Every structure is written in C-alpha cells, then in structure tokens.
Amino acid sequence: MTSIREALRGAVVAVSLSGPSAILALGSAAATLALSGPVAAQETVKIAFIDPLSGGGAPTGEAGLRHFQYMAEVLNARQKQFRFEVLAYDNKVNPQETLIAAQKGIDAGARVLVQGNGSSAAAALTDFVAKHNERNPNRQVIYINYSAVDPSLTNEKCNYWHFRFDANSDIKMEALTNFMKTRPEIKKVYLINQDYSFGQSVRSQARAMLKAKRPDIEIVGDEVTPLQKVNDFAPYVTKIRASGADSVITGNWAQDINLLLKAAAEAGLQAGFYTYYAGGTGGPTVVRQTGLAHRVFEVSQGAANEGDAATQEFEAAFRARTGIGSTYPRAFNAMNALLTAMQEAGSSEARKVAPKLEQARLKPHVGSEGYVRPDDHQYFQTMFVHSFGPMEPGMRFDEEGTGWGWKMVGRVETKDTLLPTTCRMDRPS
C-alpha cells in the first residue's frame, strides 16, 4: 500500500479538479465557507460505525468500515473546519446488539450513527434514534443509513433523523426487472432470499414486477433462508436445478450470496443470477470460480470502471490505501453530503445539520444528478445493472485479482428511479 499522505494527495487532487463532477462536489457555497472567513477552532465529529465485524457478515461490515474511515481521512485533509473520527462497533447483525452499540457510541461522544447491513437492525436503530433525540435534546444524533434497503424505512417507519443513501429494494428491483424484461431467454425464474424484512420485500416485488412486465415468465421456486446461518447451499441449488430455472433472483448478501454462488459453481448450474450484492467482499472471487462470464448481474450505484477521470483517480487512491475496491460508493456520497450540511449549518449539532442534509443536492460518485428527497430522506441517484466477466479494452480495474471486472449493461437515470412514499414525517418543533 502507498502511504496515507500519498493516497490522500491523489484524492485531494481529484477533489480540486473535479468541480461539480465527481464524488467530492461540495457546492460553491460550502466551498466558499470552507476556504474563506475567519479560521475557527476545529471541531471533532465522532461517527459511530455500527455493523457486523464478526461472524458471516464480517467481511461486508469491515469493507463498509474501510470506506468510512477512508472518507474521514480524505475530508480531514480537504478542510479544517471539522475533523471526522470513526468509532467502530460490532452489532453481529443483531437488533439488540445494534442498540447497545448505538448507546456506547453516543456515550463516547458520537453525534452521527452509521449503519447499513441488515434492515432489521436498521428498523431497531431508527426507532431508538427517534426516542433518544426526543428525550435528549442536547445530545441528538443523526442516523446515516448506507445499505439497509427495506422500503418501510422511508415509508411507514420514516424518521426525521434518518437519512438513507442507498436505493431501497423496490427501486433496485424496478431497475433489475426493467433489464430482465428485455432478455427473451429468461423463461423460468427461481427466487431465493433471506428470511427477514428485506428478503421478503425482494421476493414480493420480484413477483409483482415480473408479472407486470413479463407475464410469460414462470416463477418455478420461491425460498427463504435464515439470515447468515446457512453454511451449505448445495441442497438449495439441487432444488433450483430440479425446477428447470434458467434464472435466479436473489437479494442475498455477505456469506449468503457467496456460498450460494459457490454451491452453484460446484454443481455446474448454468443459470443467470440477478443479484443485489454479488459484488460484495468475496463475491467477485466466487463468481470468477463459477466461470459464468456475464451471467451474474448486479444492480448498484456504479462500478469502478465508470465515472470521469477524477472519479477513477479517486478509485485508484482508495484501492492503494485500503487494499480493496470500492463496493460502497454510497458511503462516499453520504460523507460528502454530511460535510456539506455541517459546513452550511456552521455546526455538527444534529438539530442544525438535519435541515441542511434533507436539502442535499450533490452529483453522485457515478452517474448524473443526486439529491435527498425532503419528504422521506431518501437519496435518489443514477442506478446501473452490471455483468461480471473478463477484462475488456478500456477497463482499468479488475476485482479481487480475478482478471474480471464489472461491465455496465443497463442504466436508469435518477428521474426514473423516483417511487412515491407514504412517509408522514414527524418533524421536531
């Protein structure tokens, strides 16, 4: 790895050259505020990162942690008004552990909570934050959700203090099925998902959207599995083969997607896989082992080989510093939006930052426009569908040393990702 000074030099150059076009676009007003006027004492902003750092979800949680730690370093080098410090807490993908970790973080001085993996943990956390902020007006916190995509979190469970920077599962399924409807070879689909709120949402929306867009497609199987508890997916792959499915839709993440693909490879299952998280840590290595070039697809906010020159230089600096590829571009978006909101508020106090954050408009890491919708605090951005296969001319980055990379095969502009919300937000007086 390069030194932190060298890595950040590349990142800061990317910032200064990108203007409004790359991930660190902070807006002219915020930039002016950061660079002019009297120099105030630097304020330390502690961020409590709460995600799985042990067990089957650990590689996914650790990857998320590296993204936020790196962004803290980049933004600390970028400006001197706020100094970001990331505190890490292991929630074991457990709602109760999540609340314990949140309280520890708050007691340690954190005023921003970050969590993403596991919508059941997210539901517990957003309820905790709402109650905590009501009881503790002088210690209020903001909850940044970078990956928990149950639609209810920005609908019936919406919360003024919660901001989601990942597309919800309905938005992702809309993009994925829009791509699938154009593929006439898809005749029979098997659904396999994790048995909790997110997985249930994936399966129900897959059924509804396929019926509306491709009523000729037959759903030949629909399974749910316990979250991060299955060590061998071979029995499930046997069922998939027996069903005659030519395609699989799954929202599985962490070990649940990796072990599913591993079992498929060992069984020689020649199906297309339409996924949310095949690109997570370990996923590309497993996909390469299947030999299914451009038969595994992922819906996401962008891949390493896309974006402008500044974005790709940032990717190179990120990889040099962390040793991994960026699987969470939404973490970059969230931290940029957070800094901009704090600069505009002139404070890190939640009650001052939240009104600015809900008005955030910033160009996403990859894609066109991006903005937070004030009605429900959902961030909208360009969405992509990628397939994984051998490197092609023009590709700069492979994944996990496989010699394979992600190739864009579908794109949905921000305006076409908008879905209505049922949120009736209770705003503080």
Short mmCIF file of C-alpha atoms in Angstrom, two decimals, residues 167-168 170-172 174-175 371 373 379-383 412-420:
data_model
loop_
_atom_site.label_atom_id
_atom_site.label_comp_id
_atom_site.label_asym_id
_atom_site.label_seq_id
_atom_site.Cartn_x
_atom_site.Cartn_y
_atom_site.Cartn_z
CA ALA A 167 -31.63 2.97 -3.13
CA ASN A 168 -34.39 0.99 -1.44
CA ASP A 170 -38.13 -1.55 -4.63
CA ILE A 171 -36.04 0.94 -6.61
CA LYS A 172 -33.41 -1.72 -7.18
CA GLU A 174 -37.53 -1.79 -10.63
CA ALA A 175 -34.15 -1.32 -12.33
CA TYR A 371 -30.42 14.53 -4.15
CA ARG A 373 -35.96 13.98 -1.03
CA TYR A 379 -31.33 9.85 -1.58
CA PHE A 380 -32.02 9.36 -5.28
CA GLN A 381 -29.27 8.73 -7.81
CA THR A 382 -28.48 7.04 -11.11
CA MET A 383 -28.78 3.25 -10.99
CA VAL A 412 -31.59 4.09 -15.13
CA GLU A 413 -31.44 7.86 -14.78
CA THR A 414 -32.21 9.45 -11.43
CA LYS A 415 -35.57 10.84 -12.53
CA ASP A 416 -36.68 7.33 -13.49
CA THR A 417 -35.94 5.87 -10.05
CA LEU A 418 -38.49 8.01 -8.21
CA LEU A 419 -41.12 5.99 -6.41
CA PRO A 420 -43.87 7.54 -4.25
#
